[in-house]
Short mmCIF file of C-alpha atoms in Angstrom, two decimals:
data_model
loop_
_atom_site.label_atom_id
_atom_site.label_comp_id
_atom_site.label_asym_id
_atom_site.label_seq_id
_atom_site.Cartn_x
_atom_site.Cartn_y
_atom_site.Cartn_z
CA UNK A 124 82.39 70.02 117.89
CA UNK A 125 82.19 70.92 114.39
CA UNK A 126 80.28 68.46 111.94
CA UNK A 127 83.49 67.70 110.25
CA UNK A 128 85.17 66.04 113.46
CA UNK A 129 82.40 64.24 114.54
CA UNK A 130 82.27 62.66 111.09
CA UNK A 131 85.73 61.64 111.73
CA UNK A 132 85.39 60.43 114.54
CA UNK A 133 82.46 58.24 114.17
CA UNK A 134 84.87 56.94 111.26
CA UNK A 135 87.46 56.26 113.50
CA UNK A 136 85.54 54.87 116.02
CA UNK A 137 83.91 52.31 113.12
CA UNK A 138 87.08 51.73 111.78
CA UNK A 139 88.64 50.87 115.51
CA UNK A 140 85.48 48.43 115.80
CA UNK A 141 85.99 46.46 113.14
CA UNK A 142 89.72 45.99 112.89
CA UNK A 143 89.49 44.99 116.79
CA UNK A 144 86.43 42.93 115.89
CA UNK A 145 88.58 41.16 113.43
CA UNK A 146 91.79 40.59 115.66
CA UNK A 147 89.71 39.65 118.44
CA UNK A 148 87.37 36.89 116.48
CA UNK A 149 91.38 35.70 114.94
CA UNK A 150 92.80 35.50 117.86
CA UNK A 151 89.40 33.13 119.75
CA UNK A 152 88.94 30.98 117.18
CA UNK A 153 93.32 30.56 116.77
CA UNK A 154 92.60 29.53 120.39
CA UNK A 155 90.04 27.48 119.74
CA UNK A 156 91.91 25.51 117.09
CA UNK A 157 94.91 24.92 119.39
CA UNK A 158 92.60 23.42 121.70
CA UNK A 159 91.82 21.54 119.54
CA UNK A 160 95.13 20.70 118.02
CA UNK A 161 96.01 19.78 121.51
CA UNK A 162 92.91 17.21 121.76
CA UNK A 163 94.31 15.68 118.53
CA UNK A 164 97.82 15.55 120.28
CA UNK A 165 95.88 13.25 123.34
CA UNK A 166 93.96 11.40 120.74
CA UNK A 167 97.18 10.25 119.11
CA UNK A 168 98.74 9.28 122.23
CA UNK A 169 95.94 7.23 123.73
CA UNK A 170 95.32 5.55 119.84
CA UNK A 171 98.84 5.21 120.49
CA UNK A 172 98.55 3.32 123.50
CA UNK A 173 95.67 1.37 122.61
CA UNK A 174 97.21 -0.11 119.16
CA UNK A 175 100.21 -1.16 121.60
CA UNK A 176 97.57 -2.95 123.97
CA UNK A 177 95.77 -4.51 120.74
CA UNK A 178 99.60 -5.59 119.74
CA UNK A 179 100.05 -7.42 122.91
CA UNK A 180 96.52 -9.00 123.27
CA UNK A 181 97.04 -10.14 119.62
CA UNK A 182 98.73 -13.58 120.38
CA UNK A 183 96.72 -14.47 122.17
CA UNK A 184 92.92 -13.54 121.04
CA UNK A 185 91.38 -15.62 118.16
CA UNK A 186 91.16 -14.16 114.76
CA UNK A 187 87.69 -12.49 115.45
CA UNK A 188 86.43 -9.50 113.22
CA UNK A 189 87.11 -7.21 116.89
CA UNK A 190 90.52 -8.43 117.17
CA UNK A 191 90.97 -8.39 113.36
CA UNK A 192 90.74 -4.84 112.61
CA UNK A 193 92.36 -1.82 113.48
CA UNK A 194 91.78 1.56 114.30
CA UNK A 195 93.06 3.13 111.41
CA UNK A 196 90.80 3.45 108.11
CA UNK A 197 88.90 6.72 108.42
CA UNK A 198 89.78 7.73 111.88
CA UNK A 199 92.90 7.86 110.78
CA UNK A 200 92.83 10.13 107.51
CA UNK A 201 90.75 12.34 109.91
CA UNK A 202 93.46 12.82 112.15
CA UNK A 203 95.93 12.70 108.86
CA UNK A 204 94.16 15.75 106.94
CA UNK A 205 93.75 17.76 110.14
CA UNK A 206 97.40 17.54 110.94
CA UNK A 207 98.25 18.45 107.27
CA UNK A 208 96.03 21.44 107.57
CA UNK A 209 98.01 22.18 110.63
CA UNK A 210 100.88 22.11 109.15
CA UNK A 211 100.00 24.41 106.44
CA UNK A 212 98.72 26.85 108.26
CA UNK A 213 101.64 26.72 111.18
CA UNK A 214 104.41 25.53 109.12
CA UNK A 215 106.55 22.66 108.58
CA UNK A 216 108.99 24.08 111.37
CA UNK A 217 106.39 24.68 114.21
CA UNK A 218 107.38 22.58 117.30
CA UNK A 219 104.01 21.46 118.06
CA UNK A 220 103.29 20.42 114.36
CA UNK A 221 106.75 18.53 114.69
CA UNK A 222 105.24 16.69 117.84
CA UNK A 223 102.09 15.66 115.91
CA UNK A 224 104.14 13.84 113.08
CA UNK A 225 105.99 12.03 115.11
CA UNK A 226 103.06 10.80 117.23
CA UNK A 227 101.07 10.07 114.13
CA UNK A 228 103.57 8.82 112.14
CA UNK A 229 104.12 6.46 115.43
CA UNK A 230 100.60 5.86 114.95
CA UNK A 231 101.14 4.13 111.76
CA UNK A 232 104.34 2.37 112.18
CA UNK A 233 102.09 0.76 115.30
CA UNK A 234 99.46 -0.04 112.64
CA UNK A 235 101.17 -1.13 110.33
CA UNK A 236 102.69 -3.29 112.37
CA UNK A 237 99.64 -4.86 113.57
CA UNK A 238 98.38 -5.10 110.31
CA UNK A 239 101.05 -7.42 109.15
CA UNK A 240 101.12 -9.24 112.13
CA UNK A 241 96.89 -9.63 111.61
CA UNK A 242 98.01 -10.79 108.14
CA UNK A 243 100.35 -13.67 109.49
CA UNK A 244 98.17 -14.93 112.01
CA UNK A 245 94.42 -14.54 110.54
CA UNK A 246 95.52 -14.86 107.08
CA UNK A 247 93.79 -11.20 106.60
CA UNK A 248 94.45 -10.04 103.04
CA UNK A 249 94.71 -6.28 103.20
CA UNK A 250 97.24 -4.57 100.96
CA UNK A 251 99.80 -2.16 102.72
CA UNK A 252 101.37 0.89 100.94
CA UNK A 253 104.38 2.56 102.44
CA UNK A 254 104.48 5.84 100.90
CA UNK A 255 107.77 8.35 101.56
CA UNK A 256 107.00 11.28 101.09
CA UNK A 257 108.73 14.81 101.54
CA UNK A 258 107.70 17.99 102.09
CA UNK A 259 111.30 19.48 101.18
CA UNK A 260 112.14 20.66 97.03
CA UNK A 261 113.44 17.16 96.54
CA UNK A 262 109.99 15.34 95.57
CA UNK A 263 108.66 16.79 92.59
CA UNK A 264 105.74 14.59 92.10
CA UNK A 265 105.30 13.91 95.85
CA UNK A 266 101.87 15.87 95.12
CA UNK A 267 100.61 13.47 91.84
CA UNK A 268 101.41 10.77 94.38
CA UNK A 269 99.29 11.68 96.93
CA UNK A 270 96.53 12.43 94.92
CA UNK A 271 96.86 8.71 93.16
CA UNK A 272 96.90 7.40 96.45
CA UNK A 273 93.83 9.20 97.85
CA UNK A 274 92.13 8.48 94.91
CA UNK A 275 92.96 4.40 95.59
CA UNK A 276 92.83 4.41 99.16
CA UNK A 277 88.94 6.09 98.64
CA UNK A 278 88.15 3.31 95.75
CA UNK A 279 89.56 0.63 97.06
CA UNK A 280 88.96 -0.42 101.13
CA UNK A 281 90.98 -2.91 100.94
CA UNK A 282 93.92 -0.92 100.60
CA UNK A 283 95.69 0.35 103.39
CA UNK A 284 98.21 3.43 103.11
CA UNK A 285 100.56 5.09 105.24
CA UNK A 286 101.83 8.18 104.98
CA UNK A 287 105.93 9.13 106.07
CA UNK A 288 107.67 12.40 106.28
CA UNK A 289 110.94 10.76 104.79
CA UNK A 290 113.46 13.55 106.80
CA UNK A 291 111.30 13.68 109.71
CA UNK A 292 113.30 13.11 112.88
CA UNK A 293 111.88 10.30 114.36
CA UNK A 294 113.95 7.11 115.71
CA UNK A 295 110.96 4.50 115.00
CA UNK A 296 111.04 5.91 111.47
CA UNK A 297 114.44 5.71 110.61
CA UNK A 298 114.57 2.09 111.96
CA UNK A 299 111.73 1.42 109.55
CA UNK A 300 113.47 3.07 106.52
CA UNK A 301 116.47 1.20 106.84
CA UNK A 302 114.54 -2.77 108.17
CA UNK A 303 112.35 -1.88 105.16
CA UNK A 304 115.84 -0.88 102.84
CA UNK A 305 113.90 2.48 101.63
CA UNK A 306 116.48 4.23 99.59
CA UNK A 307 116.50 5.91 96.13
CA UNK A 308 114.55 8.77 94.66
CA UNK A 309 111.77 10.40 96.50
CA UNK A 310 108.61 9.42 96.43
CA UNK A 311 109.58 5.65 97.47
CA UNK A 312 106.91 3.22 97.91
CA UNK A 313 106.53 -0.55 99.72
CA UNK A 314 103.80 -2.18 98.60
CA UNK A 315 103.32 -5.28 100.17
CA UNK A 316 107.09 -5.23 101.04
CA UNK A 317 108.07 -4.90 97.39
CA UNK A 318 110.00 -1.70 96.74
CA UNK A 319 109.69 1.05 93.99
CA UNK A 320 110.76 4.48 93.31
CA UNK A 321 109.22 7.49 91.33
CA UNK A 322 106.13 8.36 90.15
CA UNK A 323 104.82 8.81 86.55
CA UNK A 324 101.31 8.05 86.38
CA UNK A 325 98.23 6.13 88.09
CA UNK A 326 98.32 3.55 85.42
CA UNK A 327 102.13 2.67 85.64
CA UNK A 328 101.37 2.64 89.33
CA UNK A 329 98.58 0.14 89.36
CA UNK A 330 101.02 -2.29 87.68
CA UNK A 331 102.97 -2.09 90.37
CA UNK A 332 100.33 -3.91 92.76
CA UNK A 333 100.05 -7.68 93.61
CA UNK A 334 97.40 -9.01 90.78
CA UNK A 335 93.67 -8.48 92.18
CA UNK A 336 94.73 -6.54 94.69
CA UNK A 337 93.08 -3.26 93.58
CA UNK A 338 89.48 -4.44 93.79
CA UNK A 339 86.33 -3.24 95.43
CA UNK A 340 85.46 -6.46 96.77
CA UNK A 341 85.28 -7.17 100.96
CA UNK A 342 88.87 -8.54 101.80
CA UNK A 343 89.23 -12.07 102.59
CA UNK A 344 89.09 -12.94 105.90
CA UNK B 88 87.02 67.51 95.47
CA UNK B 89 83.89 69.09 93.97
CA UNK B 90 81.76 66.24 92.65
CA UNK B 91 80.67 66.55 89.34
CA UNK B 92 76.79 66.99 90.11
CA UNK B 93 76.46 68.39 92.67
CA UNK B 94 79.34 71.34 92.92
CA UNK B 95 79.17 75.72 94.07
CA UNK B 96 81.71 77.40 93.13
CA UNK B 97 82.86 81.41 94.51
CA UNK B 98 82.20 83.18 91.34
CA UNK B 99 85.57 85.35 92.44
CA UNK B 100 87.49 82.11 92.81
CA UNK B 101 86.85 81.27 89.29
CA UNK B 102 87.46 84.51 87.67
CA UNK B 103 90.96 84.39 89.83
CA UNK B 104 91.81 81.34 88.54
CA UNK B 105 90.67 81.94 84.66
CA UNK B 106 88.05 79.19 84.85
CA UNK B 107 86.96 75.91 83.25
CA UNK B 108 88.76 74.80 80.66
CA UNK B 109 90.42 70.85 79.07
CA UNK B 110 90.72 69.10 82.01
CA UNK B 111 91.23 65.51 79.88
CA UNK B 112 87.43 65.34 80.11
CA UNK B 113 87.49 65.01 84.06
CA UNK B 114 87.29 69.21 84.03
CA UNK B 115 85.54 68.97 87.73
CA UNK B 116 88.59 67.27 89.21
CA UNK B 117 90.67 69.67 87.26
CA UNK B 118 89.14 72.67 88.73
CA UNK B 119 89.56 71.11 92.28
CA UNK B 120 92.80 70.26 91.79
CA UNK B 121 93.75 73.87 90.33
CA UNK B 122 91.86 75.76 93.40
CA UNK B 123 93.98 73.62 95.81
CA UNK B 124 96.99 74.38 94.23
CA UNK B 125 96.01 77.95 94.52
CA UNK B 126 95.56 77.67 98.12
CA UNK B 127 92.24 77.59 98.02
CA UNK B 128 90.07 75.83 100.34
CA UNK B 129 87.19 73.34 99.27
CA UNK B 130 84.08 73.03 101.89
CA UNK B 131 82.36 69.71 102.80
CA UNK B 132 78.37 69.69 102.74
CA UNK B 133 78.08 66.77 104.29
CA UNK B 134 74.25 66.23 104.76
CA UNK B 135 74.01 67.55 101.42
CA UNK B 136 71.14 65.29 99.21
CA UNK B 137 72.58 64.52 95.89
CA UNK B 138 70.91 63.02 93.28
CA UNK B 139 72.34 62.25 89.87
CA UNK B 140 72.20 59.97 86.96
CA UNK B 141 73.72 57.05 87.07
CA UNK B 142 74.74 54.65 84.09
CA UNK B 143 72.31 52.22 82.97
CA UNK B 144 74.40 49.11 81.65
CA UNK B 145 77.93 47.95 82.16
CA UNK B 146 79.42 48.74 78.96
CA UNK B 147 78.73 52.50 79.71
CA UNK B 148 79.47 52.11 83.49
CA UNK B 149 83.07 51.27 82.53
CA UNK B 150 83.61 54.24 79.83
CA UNK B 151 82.69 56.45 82.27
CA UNK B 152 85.25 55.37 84.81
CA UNK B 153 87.29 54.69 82.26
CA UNK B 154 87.53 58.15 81.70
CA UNK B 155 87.63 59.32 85.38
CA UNK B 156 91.05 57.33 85.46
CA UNK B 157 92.36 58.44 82.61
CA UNK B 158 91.42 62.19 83.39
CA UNK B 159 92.50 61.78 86.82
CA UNK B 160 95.51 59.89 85.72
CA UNK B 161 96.45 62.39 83.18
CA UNK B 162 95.94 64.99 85.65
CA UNK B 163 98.04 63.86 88.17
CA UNK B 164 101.23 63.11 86.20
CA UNK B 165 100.41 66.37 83.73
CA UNK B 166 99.89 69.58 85.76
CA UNK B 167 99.62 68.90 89.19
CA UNK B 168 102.11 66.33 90.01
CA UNK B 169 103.73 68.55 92.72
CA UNK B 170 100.81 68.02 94.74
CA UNK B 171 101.60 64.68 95.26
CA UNK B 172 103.77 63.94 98.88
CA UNK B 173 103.25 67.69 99.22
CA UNK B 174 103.20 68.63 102.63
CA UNK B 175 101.97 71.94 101.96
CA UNK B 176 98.69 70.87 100.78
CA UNK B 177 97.77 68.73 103.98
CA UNK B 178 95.27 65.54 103.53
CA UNK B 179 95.17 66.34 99.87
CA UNK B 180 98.95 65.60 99.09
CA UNK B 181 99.74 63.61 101.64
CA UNK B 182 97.41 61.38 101.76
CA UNK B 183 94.36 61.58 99.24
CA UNK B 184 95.79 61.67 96.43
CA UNK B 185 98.82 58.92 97.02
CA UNK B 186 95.90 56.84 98.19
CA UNK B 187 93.87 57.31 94.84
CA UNK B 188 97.22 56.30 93.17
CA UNK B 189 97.87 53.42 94.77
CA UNK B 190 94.35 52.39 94.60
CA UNK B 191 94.54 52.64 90.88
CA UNK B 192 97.74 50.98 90.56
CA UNK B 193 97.21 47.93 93.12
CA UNK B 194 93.90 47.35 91.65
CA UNK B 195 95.82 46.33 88.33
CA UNK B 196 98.24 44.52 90.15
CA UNK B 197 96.14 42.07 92.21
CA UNK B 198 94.08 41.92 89.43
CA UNK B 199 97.04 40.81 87.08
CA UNK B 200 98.43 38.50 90.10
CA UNK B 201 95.10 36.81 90.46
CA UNK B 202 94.87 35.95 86.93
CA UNK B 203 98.28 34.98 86.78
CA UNK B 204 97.69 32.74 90.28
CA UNK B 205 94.38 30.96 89.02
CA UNK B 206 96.37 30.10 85.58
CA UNK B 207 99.09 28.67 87.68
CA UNK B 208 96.68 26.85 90.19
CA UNK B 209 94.48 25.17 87.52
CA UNK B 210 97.69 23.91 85.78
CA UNK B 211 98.77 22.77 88.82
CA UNK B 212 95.96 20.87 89.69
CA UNK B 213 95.53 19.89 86.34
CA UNK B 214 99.19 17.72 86.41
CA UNK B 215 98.42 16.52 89.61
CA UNK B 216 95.17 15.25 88.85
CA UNK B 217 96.23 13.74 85.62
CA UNK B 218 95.48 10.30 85.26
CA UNK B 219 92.61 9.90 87.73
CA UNK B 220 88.96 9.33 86.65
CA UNK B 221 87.65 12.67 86.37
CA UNK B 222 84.22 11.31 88.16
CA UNK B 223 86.60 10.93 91.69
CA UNK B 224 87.69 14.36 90.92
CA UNK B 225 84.79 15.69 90.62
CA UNK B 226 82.88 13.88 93.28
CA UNK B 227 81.02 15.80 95.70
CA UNK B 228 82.73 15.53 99.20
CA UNK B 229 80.78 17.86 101.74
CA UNK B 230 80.44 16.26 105.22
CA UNK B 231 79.41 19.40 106.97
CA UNK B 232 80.57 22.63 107.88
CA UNK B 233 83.65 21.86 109.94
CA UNK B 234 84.72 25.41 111.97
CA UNK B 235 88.54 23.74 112.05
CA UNK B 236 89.13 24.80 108.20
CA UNK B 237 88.33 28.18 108.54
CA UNK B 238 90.62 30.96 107.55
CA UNK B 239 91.52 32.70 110.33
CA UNK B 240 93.64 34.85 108.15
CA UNK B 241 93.34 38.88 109.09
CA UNK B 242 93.29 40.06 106.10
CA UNK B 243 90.83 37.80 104.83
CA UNK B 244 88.28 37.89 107.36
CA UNK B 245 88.69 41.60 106.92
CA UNK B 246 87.90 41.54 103.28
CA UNK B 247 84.75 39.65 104.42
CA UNK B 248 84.49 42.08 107.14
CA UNK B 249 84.15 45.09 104.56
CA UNK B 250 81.98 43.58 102.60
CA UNK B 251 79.29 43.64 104.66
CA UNK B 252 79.90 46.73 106.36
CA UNK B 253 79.87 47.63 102.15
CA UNK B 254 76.14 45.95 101.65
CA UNK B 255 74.99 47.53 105.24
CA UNK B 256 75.99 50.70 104.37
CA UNK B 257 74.11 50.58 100.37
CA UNK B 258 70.93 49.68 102.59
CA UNK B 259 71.93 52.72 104.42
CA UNK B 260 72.01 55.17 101.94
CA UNK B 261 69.05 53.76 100.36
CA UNK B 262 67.30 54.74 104.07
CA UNK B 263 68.86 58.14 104.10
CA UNK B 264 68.37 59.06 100.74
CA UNK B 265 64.86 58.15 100.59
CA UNK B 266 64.95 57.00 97.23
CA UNK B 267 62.90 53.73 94.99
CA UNK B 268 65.90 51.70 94.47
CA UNK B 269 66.19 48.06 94.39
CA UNK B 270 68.25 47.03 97.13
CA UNK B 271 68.35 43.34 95.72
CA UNK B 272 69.91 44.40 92.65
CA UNK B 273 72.09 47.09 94.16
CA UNK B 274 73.92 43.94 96.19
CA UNK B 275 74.12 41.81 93.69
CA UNK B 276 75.72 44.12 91.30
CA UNK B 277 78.05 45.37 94.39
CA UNK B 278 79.47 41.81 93.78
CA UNK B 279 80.01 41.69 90.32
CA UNK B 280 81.55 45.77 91.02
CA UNK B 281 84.67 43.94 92.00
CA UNK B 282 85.12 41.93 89.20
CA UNK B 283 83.83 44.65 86.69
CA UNK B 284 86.62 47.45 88.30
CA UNK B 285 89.69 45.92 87.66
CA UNK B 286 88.66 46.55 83.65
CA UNK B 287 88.33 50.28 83.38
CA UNK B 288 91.69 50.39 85.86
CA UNK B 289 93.54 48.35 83.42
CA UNK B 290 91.97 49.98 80.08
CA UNK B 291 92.71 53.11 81.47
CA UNK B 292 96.30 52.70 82.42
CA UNK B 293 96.80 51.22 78.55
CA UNK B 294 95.02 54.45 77.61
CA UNK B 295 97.36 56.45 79.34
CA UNK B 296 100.88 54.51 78.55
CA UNK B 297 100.22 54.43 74.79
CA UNK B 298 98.61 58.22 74.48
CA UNK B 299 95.25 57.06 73.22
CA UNK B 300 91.98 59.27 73.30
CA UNK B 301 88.56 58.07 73.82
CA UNK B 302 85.72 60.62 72.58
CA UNK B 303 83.23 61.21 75.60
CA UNK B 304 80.40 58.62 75.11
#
C-alpha cells in the first residue's frame, strides 16, 4: 500500500471515529435525558396524587406548619425549568412535552387550590399570582413577564406563582380560565383573585399587588 | 499545492510553462495552480521536515493571510477559474478548491451572523431585563454541574470534538517535529486563532470587491 493511501485511510478511519464517537455519546446521553424526562413524568403524577391526598386530609387536620404548607416552592420551579428546557429542546408540539404540561400545570391548579383553601382555613397569608402565559406570536412581552416574575418569586417567599400555557389543551385549565373570568390581552394575571392584563414594567406591576404584600418578611401564620 | 518553504520544482516543468512570474503576491499557489492546469502532476512528501518562519505578532500574522486570501482569491476568479467544478482535474477541482472557497466565504458569513446574533441577543435580553435590579441580574446562580442541560446538539459537540482532536494534534507535531516550542502558548493562541481568522477573511474579501492593493509587508 502506497504511503499516500494509508494516509488516507488512517484519515478516514479518524474521521469515522469521531463522527461515530459523537452520534453515539448524542444518542446515550438523549437516552439518558428521556429517562429522565420520564422520572419527571412519575414525579408529577405521584406530587399529583399526594397534593389530592393533602386536599382531602385538609378538613380535617389542624392548621399545623406540616399540614400548612405545600409541596410547591422550589420543588416545583425544579420540575418547572426542567420541563421548559424540555420543551425547548423537543418542541412545543412533542407529545410527551404536551403530557408534561398538562400534568404540571395539573400540578398547580391542585396547589393552588390548596393554597387558597390553607388561606381560608389557617388564615395563611401567602400571595398567589396566576400568570397566562403563551408560547404562540400573540404575547409579546410574555418574556419581560416572566423575568419580573422570577425576579419576585426569588425576592419575595412569600409570593407564590403559577405558571399557565393559556392555549394548552387541558380541561382543568379551561375550567379555571373561565371560574377565574381570564380574558383579554395576553399576558393576563390574577393576583390574589384581582384581574389585570399586559405588561409594561416591574414598577407598574408592583402597584398592582395588595399593599405589603411584596415583602421579605416570614408570612403570617 | 507546493508550499511556499518548502517546494522542488522539475527544472523542465518550469521552462515548459515560462516560469514564475505576478501571481498577486501568492506566486507559489500560482505556479501550482498553472502546473495543474497544464496537466501536470504535484507529488506529496509526506514525512518531509519543514521548518519555516513563522510571524511573530498578530498584526503581521493577519497581513500575511491577508494576502494568501487575496492572492488566492484573485487567483481563483482571475486565471484559473475553470478549474473550479472541473472534473478533469480530479480532487483539485472538485473538491479542494470549492472547499477552500467555501471555507473563505462561510468563515465571513458565520462570522457576520454571530455578530449580528450577539447584537440581537444582548438587546433582547436587555428589554427583557429592563426594570429589574441589575444586582438579581447579575447574581451568581451556580448550583452544580447538572448533566440534564447539556447540549446534546451534533454539531456542537462536534465543534468541541475538533477542538481537541485540534490541541492533541499541535502536541503532536510538536513530538514529531522535535522542535523548542511552547506548547502552553501554542493552545492558548489556537483559541484566540478563531477569533483572530474571521479578520483577514473579511479584510481580504473587502480587498478584493473594491480592487485595493496592499504592498507586501
Amino acid at each position: 500500500m502506497s504511503l499516500a493511501a494509508r494516509n488516507a485511510l488512517i484519515a478516514l478511519a479518524i474521521t469515522i471515529a469521531l463522527i461515530g464517537t459523537i452520534v453515539y455519546a448524542v444518542n446515550y446521553l438523549n437516552n439518558v435525558r428521556l429517562a429522565e424526562v420520564a422520572a419527571l413524568e412519575d414525579q408529577l403524577a405521584i406530587d399529583n396524587l399526594s397534593l389530592e391526598t393533602q386536599f382531602s386530609l385538609l378538613e380535617a387536620a389542624p392548621c399545623d406548619s406540616v399540614a400548612s404548607s405545600t409541596i410547591l416552592s422550589s420543588e416545583l420551579a425544579d420540575l418547572g425549568s426542567r420541563l421548559a428546557y424540555t420543551e425547548d429542546q423537543l418542541g412545543s408540539d412533542n407529545e410527551q412535552v404536551i403530557r408534561l404540561k398538562k400534568k404540571y400545570t395539573l400540578l398547580e391548579i391542585r396547589d393552588y387550590l390548596v393554597t387558597k383553601e390553607l388561606a381560608r382555613v389557617c388564615g395563611t397569608k401567602a400571595v398567589t399570582v396566576l400568570y397566562f402565559y403563551s408560547n404562540a406570536e400573540d404575547c409579546e412581552a410574555c418574556d419581560k413577564a416572566g423575568y419580573a416574575l422570577s425576579y419576585l418569586r426569588d425576592t419575595y417567599p412569600n409570593l407564590r406563582v403559577y405558571s399557565f400555557d393559556y392555549h394548552l389543551d387541558l380541561g382543568a385549565l379551561k375550567t379555571l380560565v373561565a371560574v377565574d373570568r381570564v380574558t383579554g390581552e395576553l399576558p393576563a394575571f390574577v393576583i390574589n383573585g384581582k384581574h389585570s392584563n399586559g405588561f409594561t414594567d416591574l414598577e407598574e406591576f408592583e402597584t398592582r399587588f395588595p399593599k405589603g404584600a411584596l415583602s421579605t418578611s416570614t408570612p403570617k401564620r | 499545492m507546493t508550499p511556499g518553504p518548502f517546494s522542488f520544482y522539475r527544472r523542465s516543468v518550469l521552462e515548459t510553462l515560462g516560469g514564475f512570474r505576478y501571481g498577486h503576491q501568492t506566486e507559489d499557489m500560482e505556479m501550482a495552480l498553472r502546473m495543474q492546469a497544464a496537466g501536470y502532476e504535484i507529488e506529496n512528501t509526506s514525512r518531509a521536515r519543514v521548518y519555516t518562519k513563522a510571524p511573530r505578532t498578530v498584526p503581521t500574522l493577519i497581513r500575511q493571510r491577508v494576502r494568501w486570501t487575496t492572492g488566492f482569491i484573485r487567483n481563483m476568479f482571475g486565471e484559473y477559474r475553470g478549474l473550479v467544478f472541473s472534473p478533469r482535474h480530479g480532487a483539485l477541482g472538485m473538491m479542494i478548491l470549492p472547499i477552500a472557497l467555501l471555507a473563505i466565504v462561510s468563515g465571513v458569513a458565520l462570522f457576520v451572523l454571530s455578530i449580528l446574533q450577539f447584537i440581537f441577543h444582548t438587546a433582547t435580553a436587555i428589554q427583557v431585563r429592563a426594570g429589574i435590579p441589575l444586582s438579581y441580574t447579575f447574581a451568581p446562580r451556580y448550583t452544580g454541574l447538572d448533566w440534564f442541560y447539556l447540549p446534546t446538539d451534533v454539531l456542537a459537540l462536534l465543534g468541541v470534538a475538533m477542538l481537541f482532536v485540534s490541541c492533541g494534534l499541535i502536541a503532536y507535531g510538536k513530538y514529531l517535529s522535535k522542535t523548542n516550542i511552547n506548547l502552553r502558548i501554542g493552545l492558548v493562541s489556537y483559541l484566540f486563532y478563531g477569533l483572530v481568522a474571521p479578520l483577514w477573511l473579511l479584510r481580504a474579501t473587502a480587498d478584493v470587491a473594491f480592487g485595493k492593493s496592499r504592498s507586501w509587508r
